[in-house]
Coordinates of C-alpha atoms and ligand atoms in Angstrom, one line a residue:
X1 CA 16.9 -10.8 -3.9
X2 CA 16.9 -13.2 -6.8
X3 CA 14.1 -15.7 -7.5
X4 CA 16.1 -18.7 -6.4
X5 CA 16.9 -17.2 -3.1
X6 CA 13.2 -16.1 -2.6
X7 CA 12.0 -19.6 -3.4
X8 CA 14.5 -21.2 -1.0
X9 CA 13.4 -18.8 1.8
X10 CA 9.8 -19.6 1.0
X11 CA 10.4 -23.3 1.4
X12 CA 12.3 -22.9 4.6
X13 CA 9.6 -20.6 5.9
X14 CA 6.8 -22.9 5.1
X15 CA 8.6 -25.6 7.1
X16 CA 9.3 -23.2 9.9
X17 CA 5.8 -21.9 10.1
X18 CA 4.4 -25.5 10.1
X19 CA 6.5 -26.4 13.2
X20 CA 6.5 -22.9 14.7
X21 CA 3.7 -23.4 17.2
X22 CA 5.4 -26.4 18.7
X23 CA 9.1 -25.2 18.5
X24 CA 9.3 -21.7 19.8
X25 CA 8.4 -19.9 23.0
X26 CA 5.3 -18.1 21.9
X27 CA 5.1 -14.5 22.8
X28 CA 1.9 -12.7 23.9
X29 CA 1.4 -10.1 21.3
X30 CA -1.2 -7.3 21.0
X31 CA -1.8 -5.5 17.7
X32 CA -3.8 -2.3 18.1
X33 CA -5.5 -1.4 14.8
X34 CA -6.9 -3.9 12.3
X35 CA -6.3 -2.0 9.0
X36 CA -4.2 -3.3 6.1
X37 CA -1.0 -3.4 8.2
X38 CA -2.4 -4.5 11.6
X39 CA -4.5 -7.3 10.2
X40 CA -1.8 -8.8 8.1
X41 CA 0.7 -8.4 10.9
X42 CA -1.5 -10.0 13.5
X43 CA -2.5 -12.9 11.3
X44 CA 1.1 -13.6 10.1
X45 CA 2.6 -13.4 13.6
X46 CA -0.1 -15.8 14.8
X47 CA 0.9 -18.1 12.0
X48 CA 4.5 -17.9 13.3
X49 CA 3.1 -19.4 16.6
X50 CA 2.7 -16.3 18.6
X51 CA -0.3 -15.8 20.8
X52 CA -1.9 -12.7 19.1
X53 CA -4.7 -10.5 20.2
X54 CA -5.8 -7.9 17.6
X55 CA -7.9 -5.0 18.9
X56 CA -9.8 -2.2 17.2
X57 CA -12.3 0.3 18.6
X58 CA -14.5 -0.3 15.5
X59 CA -16.9 -2.8 17.1
X60 CA -18.6 -3.5 13.7
X61 CA -15.2 -4.5 12.2
X62 CA -14.4 -6.8 15.1
X63 CA -17.8 -8.4 14.9
X64 CA -17.2 -9.1 11.2
X65 CA -13.7 -10.5 11.9
X66 CA -15.1 -12.7 14.6
X67 CA -17.7 -14.0 12.1
X68 CA -14.9 -15.0 9.8
X69 CA -15.3 -12.0 7.4
X70 CA -12.3 -10.1 6.2
X71 CA -13.2 -6.4 5.9
X72 CA -10.5 -5.6 3.2
X73 CA -9.6 -7.3 -0.1
X74 CA -6.2 -8.7 0.4
X75 CA -5.2 -11.9 -1.5
X76 CA -4.4 -14.9 0.8
X77 CA -5.3 -13.1 4.0
X78 CA -8.5 -15.0 4.7
X79 CA -6.7 -18.3 4.6
X80 CA -4.2 -17.2 7.2
X81 CA -6.9 -15.6 9.5
X82 CA -9.1 -18.7 9.3
X83 CA -6.2 -21.0 10.0
X84 CA -4.8 -19.1 12.9
X85 CA -8.2 -18.5 14.5
X86 CA -8.9 -22.2 14.2
X87 CA -5.6 -23.1 15.8
X88 CA -6.3 -20.6 18.6
X89 CA -3.3 -18.3 18.1
X90 CA -5.3 -15.3 16.7
X91 CA -8.3 -13.6 18.3
X92 CA -10.1 -10.3 17.9
X93 CA -11.4 -7.9 20.5
X94 CA -13.0 -4.4 20.6
X95 CA -11.4 -3.8 24.0
X96 CA -7.9 -2.5 23.3
X97 CA -7.2 -1.8 27.0
X98 CA -7.9 -5.4 28.0
X99 CA -5.7 -6.6 25.1
X100 CA -2.8 -4.3 26.2
X101 CA -3.0 -5.6 29.8
X102 CA -2.8 -9.2 28.6
X103 CA 0.2 -8.7 26.3
X104 CA 4.0 -8.5 26.6
X105 CA 4.6 -6.8 23.2
X106 CA 2.2 -4.2 21.9
X107 CA 2.3 -3.3 18.2
X108 CA 0.8 0.1 17.3
X109 CA -0.7 -0.3 13.9
X110 CA -3.3 2.5 13.7
X111 CA -3.5 5.0 10.9
X112 CA -1.3 8.1 10.5
X113 CA -3.3 9.9 7.8
X114 CA -2.1 13.1 6.2
X115 CA -3.2 16.3 7.9
X116 CA -4.2 19.4 5.9
X117 CA -0.7 20.8 6.2
X118 CA 0.9 17.6 4.9
X119 CA 2.2 16.4 8.2
X120 CA 1.3 13.0 9.6
X121 CA -1.7 13.2 11.9
X122 CA -0.5 11.5 15.1
X123 CA -3.7 11.7 17.1
X124 CA -4.5 7.9 16.8
X125 CA -1.0 6.8 17.6
X126 CA -0.8 9.2 20.6
X127 CA -4.2 8.0 21.8
X128 CA -3.0 4.4 21.8
X129 CA 0.3 5.4 23.6
X130 CA -1.7 7.1 26.4
X131 CA -3.9 4.1 26.6
X132 CA -0.9 1.8 26.9
X133 CA 0.5 4.1 29.7
X134 CA -2.7 3.7 31.7
X135 CA -2.7 0.0 31.3
X136 CA 0.9 -0.9 32.0
X137 CA 0.7 -3.7 34.4
X138 CA 4.3 -5.1 34.0
X139 CA 7.2 -4.9 31.6
X140 CA 6.0 -4.3 28.0
X141 CA 7.6 -3.6 24.7
X142 CA 5.7 -1.0 22.7
X143 CA 6.5 -1.2 19.1
X144 CA 5.4 1.2 16.3
X145 CA 4.4 -0.6 13.1
X146 CA 2.5 2.4 11.7
X147 CA 4.7 4.7 9.6
X148 CA 5.6 7.4 12.1
X149 CA 7.6 10.6 11.8
X150 CA 11.3 10.4 12.9
X151 CA 11.4 11.1 16.6
X152 CA 8.1 9.5 17.4
X153 CA 9.7 6.7 19.5
X154 CA 11.3 9.2 21.8
X155 CA 8.0 11.2 22.0
X156 CA 6.0 8.1 22.8
X157 CA 8.3 7.1 25.6
X158 CA 7.5 10.4 27.3
X159 CA 3.8 10.1 26.6
X160 CA 3.6 6.6 28.0
X161 CA 5.5 7.6 31.1
X162 CA 3.3 10.6 31.7
X163 CA 0.1 8.6 31.3
X164 CA 1.2 5.8 33.5
X165 CA 0.2 5.5 37.1
X166 CA 3.0 4.6 39.5
X167 CA 6.3 2.9 38.6
X168 CA 6.7 1.7 35.0
X169 CA 8.8 -0.7 33.2
X170 CA 8.7 -0.6 29.4
X171 CA 10.7 -0.2 26.2
X172 CA 9.8 1.5 23.0
X173 CA 10.8 0.0 19.7
X174 CA 10.3 0.6 16.0
X175 CA 9.6 -2.2 13.5
X176 CA 8.6 -0.6 10.2
X177 CA 6.5 -2.5 7.8
X178 CA 7.4 -2.7 4.1
X179 CA 4.5 -4.8 2.8
X180 CA 2.6 -3.6 -0.3
X181 CA -1.2 -3.8 -0.5
X182 CA -2.3 -6.5 -2.9
X183 CA 0.7 -8.7 -2.0
X184 CA 0.8 -8.0 1.7
X185 CA 0.8 -11.6 3.0
X186 CA 3.5 -12.7 0.6
X187 CA 5.5 -9.5 1.4
X188 CA 5.2 -10.2 5.1
X189 CA 6.2 -13.8 4.8
X190 CA 9.0 -13.3 2.4
X191 CA 10.4 -9.9 3.2
X192 CA 13.6 -8.4 1.8
X193 CA 14.5 -7.5 5.4
X194 CA 13.2 -7.0 8.9
X195 CA 14.2 -3.8 10.7
X196 CA 14.2 -3.4 14.5
X197 CA 14.9 0.0 16.0
X198 CA 15.6 0.0 19.7
X199 CA 17.5 2.2 22.1
X200 CA 18.4 -0.7 24.5
X201 CA 19.2 -4.4 23.9
X202 CA 16.4 -5.5 26.3
X203 CA 13.5 -5.7 23.7
X204 CA 15.6 -7.5 21.1
X205 CA 15.2 -11.1 22.4
X206 CA 11.4 -10.9 22.4
X207 CA 11.3 -9.2 19.0
X208 CA 13.6 -11.9 17.5
X209 CA 11.4 -14.6 19.1
X210 CA 8.3 -13.1 17.5
X211 CA 9.9 -13.2 14.1
X212 CA 11.9 -16.5 14.6
X213 CA 10.7 -18.3 11.5
X214 CA 11.8 -15.4 9.3
X215 CA 15.2 -15.3 11.0
X216 CA 15.6 -19.0 10.7
X217 CA 14.7 -18.8 7.0
X218 CA 17.7 -16.5 6.4
X219 CA 15.8 -13.2 6.0
X220 CA 18.3 -10.3 6.8
X221 CA 17.6 -8.6 10.1
X222 CA 18.9 -5.1 10.7
X223 CA 19.0 -3.7 14.3
X224 CA 19.4 0.1 14.6
X225 CA 18.4 2.8 17.0
X226 CA 14.8 3.9 16.9
X227 CA 15.3 7.2 14.9
X228 CA 17.3 5.3 12.3
X229 CA 14.6 2.6 11.9
X230 CA 12.0 5.4 11.5
X231 CA 14.1 7.1 8.9
X232 CA 14.7 3.8 6.9
X233 CA 10.9 3.5 6.4
X234 CA 10.5 7.1 5.1
X235 CA 13.6 7.0 3.0
X236 CA 12.6 3.7 1.4
X237 CA 9.1 4.9 0.5
X238 CA 10.5 8.3 -0.7
X239 CA 13.1 6.6 -2.9
X240 CA 10.5 4.3 -4.5
X241 CA 8.3 7.4 -5.1
X242 CA 11.3 9.2 -6.7
X243 CA 11.9 6.2 -9.0
X244 CA 8.2 6.3 -10.2
X245 CA 8.2 10.0 -10.7
X246 CA 11.5 9.8 -12.6
X247 CA 10.1 7.3 -15.1
X248 CA 6.9 9.3 -15.4
X249 CA 8.8 12.3 -16.3
X250 CA 10.9 10.3 -18.8
X251 CA 7.5 9.0 -20.2
X252 CA 6.4 12.6 -20.8
X253 CA 9.5 13.3 -22.7
X254 CA 9.0 10.1 -24.7
X255 CA 5.6 11.3 -25.6
X256 CA 7.2 14.4 -27.2
X257 CA 10.1 12.6 -28.8
X258 CA 8.4 9.5 -30.1
X259 CA 10.7 7.1 -28.1
X260 CA 9.1 4.1 -26.4
X261 CA 9.2 4.5 -22.6
X262 CA 8.6 0.8 -22.0
X263 CA 11.9 -0.1 -23.8
X264 CA 13.6 2.8 -22.2
X265 CA 12.6 1.5 -18.7
X266 CA 13.7 -2.0 -19.7
X267 CA 17.0 -0.8 -21.0
X268 CA 17.7 1.2 -17.9
X269 CA 16.5 -1.4 -15.5
X270 CA 18.7 -4.2 -16.9
X271 CA 21.5 -2.3 -15.3
X272 CA 21.7 -4.1 -12.0
X273 CA 22.5 -0.9 -10.2
X274 CA 19.2 0.5 -11.3
X275 CA 16.9 -2.6 -11.3
X276 CA 13.8 -3.2 -13.2
X277 CA 11.2 -2.8 -10.4
X278 CA 9.2 0.4 -9.9
X279 CA 9.9 1.7 -13.3
X280 CA 6.4 1.3 -14.7
X281 CA 5.1 4.7 -15.8
X282 CA 1.4 5.3 -15.0
X283 CA -1.1 7.8 -13.9
X284 CA 1.0 8.9 -10.9
X285 CA 1.5 7.1 -7.6
X286 CA -1.5 7.0 -5.2
X287 CA -2.5 4.9 -2.2
X288 CA -2.4 5.4 1.5
X289 CA 1.4 5.4 1.7
X290 CA 3.5 7.2 -0.9
X291 CA 1.5 10.5 -1.1
X292 CA 1.3 10.8 2.7
X293 CA 4.8 9.5 3.6
X294 CA 6.6 11.6 1.1
X295 CA 4.8 14.7 2.3
X296 CA 5.5 13.8 6.0
X297 CA 9.2 13.2 5.2
X298 CA 9.5 16.6 3.5
X299 CA 7.8 18.3 6.5
X300 CA 10.0 16.5 9.0
X301 CA 13.1 17.8 7.1
X302 CA 11.7 21.3 7.1
X303 CA 11.5 21.1 10.9
X304 CA 15.2 20.4 10.8
X305 CA 15.7 23.5 8.5
X306 CA 16.4 21.6 5.3
X307 CA 14.6 20.9 2.0
X308 CA 14.5 17.4 0.7
X309 CA 14.7 18.7 -2.9
X310 CA 14.5 15.4 -4.7
X311 CA 11.5 14.2 -2.8
X312 CA 9.8 17.6 -3.2
X313 CA 10.4 17.3 -7.0
X314 CA 9.0 13.7 -7.0
X315 CA 5.8 15.1 -5.4
X316 CA 5.6 18.0 -7.9
X317 CA 6.1 15.6 -10.8
X318 CA 3.4 13.3 -9.4
X319 CA 0.9 16.1 -9.3
X320 CA 1.9 17.1 -12.8
X321 CA 1.5 13.5 -14.0
X322 CA -2.1 13.5 -12.7
X323 CA -2.8 16.7 -14.7
X324 CA -1.0 15.2 -17.7
X325 CA -3.4 12.3 -17.8
X326 CA -6.4 14.6 -17.9
X327 CA -4.8 16.6 -20.7
X328 CA -4.2 13.4 -22.7
X329 CA -7.8 12.3 -22.3
X330 CA -9.0 15.7 -23.3
X331 CA -6.8 15.7 -26.4
X332 CA -7.8 12.1 -27.4
X333 CA -11.4 13.1 -27.2
X334 CA -10.7 16.3 -29.2
X335 CA -12.1 18.3 -26.3
X336 CA -15.6 16.8 -26.9
X337 CA -16.3 15.4 -23.4
X338 CA -19.6 17.0 -22.6
X339 CA -22.5 14.6 -22.7
X340 CA -20.3 11.8 -23.7
X341 CA -20.3 8.4 -21.9
X342 CA -16.8 7.5 -20.7
X343 CA -16.1 4.1 -19.2
X344 CA -13.5 4.2 -16.5
X345 CA -12.0 0.7 -15.9
X346 CA -10.2 0.4 -12.6
X347 CA -10.9 2.5 -9.6
X348 CA -8.4 1.1 -7.0
X349 CA -5.1 2.9 -6.8
X350 CA -3.4 -0.2 -8.2
X351 CA -4.4 -3.8 -9.0
X352 CA -5.2 -6.5 -6.3
X353 CA -6.6 -4.1 -3.8
X354 CA -9.9 -2.4 -3.0
X355 CA -8.2 0.7 -1.7
X356 CA -9.1 3.9 -3.4
X357 CA -7.2 6.3 -1.2
X358 CA -5.4 8.9 -3.4
X359 CA -6.4 6.8 -6.4
X360 CA -5.6 8.6 -9.7
X361 CA -9.0 7.2 -10.9
X362 CA -10.7 9.7 -8.6
X363 CA -9.0 12.6 -10.3
X364 CA -10.1 11.3 -13.7
X365 CA -13.7 10.7 -12.6
X366 CA -14.0 14.1 -11.0
X367 CA -12.5 15.8 -14.2
X368 CA -14.8 13.9 -16.6
X369 CA -17.9 14.8 -14.4
X370 CA -16.8 18.4 -14.3
X371 CA -16.6 18.4 -18.1
X372 CA -20.2 17.2 -18.3
X373 CA -19.5 13.5 -19.2
X374 CA -21.4 10.5 -17.8
X375 CA -18.9 8.3 -16.1
X376 CA -19.5 4.5 -16.2
X377 CA -17.2 3.1 -13.6
X378 CA -16.1 -0.5 -13.1
X379 CA -13.6 -2.2 -10.9
X380 CA -13.5 -5.9 -9.9
X381 CA -13.3 -5.1 -6.1
X382 CA -13.1 -1.4 -5.4
X383 CA -16.6 -0.2 -6.4
X384 CA -18.0 0.1 -2.9
X385 CA -15.1 2.2 -1.7
X386 CA -15.2 4.5 -4.8
X387 CA -19.0 4.9 -4.5
X388 CA -18.3 6.7 -1.2
X389 CA -15.6 8.9 -2.7
X390 CA -17.4 9.7 -6.0
X391 CA -21.1 9.0 -5.6
X392 CA -22.0 11.0 -8.8
X393 CA -20.5 8.4 -11.1
X394 CA -22.5 5.5 -12.5
X395 CA -21.3 2.1 -11.2
X396 CA -21.6 -0.9 -13.5
X397 CA -21.9 -4.5 -12.6
X398 CA -19.5 -5.6 -15.3
X399 CA -16.8 -4.2 -17.6
X400 CA -19.1 -5.0 -20.6
X401 CA -21.9 -2.9 -19.1
X402 CA -19.5 0.0 -18.6
X403 CA -18.2 -0.2 -22.2
X404 CA -21.5 -0.6 -24.0
X405 CA -22.4 2.6 -25.9
X406 CA -19.3 4.4 -24.5
X407 CA -17.7 7.1 -26.4
X408 CA -14.3 6.4 -24.8
X409 CA -12.7 3.9 -22.5
X410 CA -10.1 4.9 -20.0
X411 CA -8.0 2.1 -18.4
X412 CA -6.8 3.3 -15.0
X413 CA -5.8 0.2 -13.0
X414 CA -3.6 -2.8 -14.2
X415 CA -6.1 -5.5 -13.1
X416 CA -5.4 -8.8 -15.0
X417 CA -8.8 -8.7 -16.7
X418 CA -7.9 -5.3 -18.3
X419 CA -4.5 -6.7 -19.6
X420 CA -6.3 -9.1 -21.9
X421 CA -9.2 -7.1 -23.3
X422 CA -11.1 -8.5 -26.2
X423 CA -10.7 -5.4 -28.3
X424 CA -12.8 -6.6 -31.2
X425 CA -15.8 -7.1 -28.9
X426 CA -15.1 -3.8 -27.2
X427 CA -15.0 -1.9 -30.4
X428 CA -18.3 -3.5 -31.5
X429 CA -19.9 -2.4 -28.2
X430 CA -18.7 1.2 -28.2
X431 CA -20.2 4.2 -29.9
X432 CA -16.7 5.1 -31.2
X433 CA -13.4 3.3 -30.7
X434 CA -11.4 5.7 -28.4
X435 CA -9.2 4.2 -25.7
X436 CA -6.8 5.7 -23.2
X437 CA -4.5 3.4 -21.4
X438 CA -3.0 4.9 -18.3
X439 CA -1.1 1.7 -17.4
X440 CA 0.5 0.6 -20.7
X441 CA -1.2 -2.8 -20.6
X442 CA -3.4 -2.7 -23.8
X443 CA -1.8 -4.2 -26.9
X444 CA -0.9 -1.3 -29.2
X445 CA -0.6 -3.2 -32.5
X446 CA -4.1 -4.6 -32.1
X447 CA -5.5 -1.2 -31.2
X448 CA -3.9 0.2 -34.4
X449 CA -5.1 -2.6 -36.5
X450 CA -8.7 -2.2 -35.3
X451 CA -8.7 1.5 -36.0
X452 CA -8.9 2.7 -32.4
X453 CA -8.0 6.3 -31.6
X454 CA -5.7 5.6 -28.6
X455 CA -3.0 6.9 -26.4
X456 CA -1.0 5.5 -23.5
X457 CA 1.8 6.8 -21.3
X458 CA 5.1 7.6 -23.0
X459 CA 4.4 6.2 -26.4
X460 CA 4.8 2.7 -25.1
X461 CA 4.8 -0.2 -27.5
X462 CA 2.7 -2.9 -25.7
X463 CA 2.8 -6.4 -27.0
Ligands
UGA1 C1 4.2 1.1 -0.6 C2 5.5 0.4 -0.6 O1 5.8 -0.2 -1.9 C3 5.6 -0.6 0.5 O2 7.0 -1.1 0.6 C4 5.3 0.1 1.8 O3 5.3 -0.8 2.9 C5 3.9 0.7 1.7 O4 3.9 1.6 0.6 C6 3.6 1.4 3.0 O5 4.3 2.3 3.4 O6 2.7 0.9 3.8 P1 1.7 0.3 -1.6 O7 1.4 1.8 -1.4 O8 0.8 -0.7 -1.0 O9 3.2 0.1 -0.9 O10 1.8 0.0 -3.1 P2 2.9 0.1 -4.3 O11 2.9 -1.2 -5.0 O12 4.2 0.5 -3.7 O13 2.3 1.2 -5.2 C7 2.2 2.6 -4.8 C8 1.8 3.4 -6.0 O14 2.9 3.5 -6.9 C9 0.6 2.9 -6.7 O15 -0.2 4.0 -7.1 C10 1.2 2.2 -7.9 O16 0.4 2.2 -9.0 C11 2.4 3.2 -8.2 N1 3.5 2.5 -9.0 C12 4.2 1.5 -8.5 C13 3.7 3.0 -10.3 O17 3.1 3.9 -10.8 N2 4.8 2.4 -11.0 C14 5.5 1.4 -10.5 O18 6.4 1.0 -11.1 C15 5.2 1.0 -9.2

């Protein structure tokens, strides 16, 4: 989608959202699970004029939400939650059963974490499905929003039927979410597409109603069967993961040949068939989606007696990239890590989020600690979460505190404040000027000029 089109859709959408509560038949919607996906979904659907009840069994979280506090860092989300709560279209409850009984469409947005064997852990989704079965008190549409293995829709239908008492009337649907953490609200409001997977036509009218402003704004809607919708979600995430691993592998080659990966990515991406997005080399993909979804996709294929060779390779390259970063830090510090102070800037798995799940920063912190270094960690928003994952590191109130007297600086997340580092000041504060840039955001000419020993990914020339 080009910029002009996105902008046009945004304008139409703003107009539609402002009139939505008055123009459309509002649907009674339940969202079970108030994580990154559920909370954004609930708030944005309420902004479209639907009557949305968000439920979570975490009573503390619900208490905080009812007090106007947003438990996650997600730009723009507080404004939408405040607005919709005030206009009365959004509310929160710690009683999912009551919420299910009051709703016509129930979105399942609970977690599907990775199990030890790499499969998606379905216990939370299944638990919600059973709860829905027990609370069916009229026709309902049960729609999966969580990323669920192909075949889940079919399985849930059976589970719900088995848990229900007496005659039941319901449909199951899949409506995969494609938003990215850090730009979730914008991604939800201006999506590239909306996908509905249903096995009958009956749920479509309500689903279209719920998303009416997006449809009216010209966003493409794709209706498929449930298994196809479930596959679209996994295939899209896997493809993006492949793209990242591809450029990370090319970056490793550039490191050996002296070519500049940044220009290589640009030169490739300008070919419209390839596209410039998701070609930024880095410390390997992390977060709550790509690592888990690619593994689950591979597992699902194995159940159908096939290997998704390209996706498996992307996972192997990603593991290798994480080791490659450690090797580069080791080399840059000439193997002298013990008793050194290393400042790790950026703990979130990417910028604009406080999420540290599968964050490459965690690997780096653990490695440095293992080698006997003192780790001075700093992140604008993810410190509290990383403290739980790596309590042995030292957490600093500011970037300057982390850098002061450091023997080396490692930039792990592409936060804006790390893109414009005052390198002269940083050099003056450090014990010795050593910097590793895992995101290719620190200006290389300036590093050279100031006499830093430095390295980045794929010999990138950063201007
Ligand atoms: C990803 C997808 O982009 C969303 O479309 C999808 O809805 C979501 O997963 C999900 O399944 O819920 P997310 O994990 O929030 O979104 O973040 P991304 O921006 O996709 O980044 C994922 C990882 O790839 C991060 O570690 C990021 O640093 C890395 N990445 C991304 C790169 O290393 N290079 C790039 O060019 C892009």
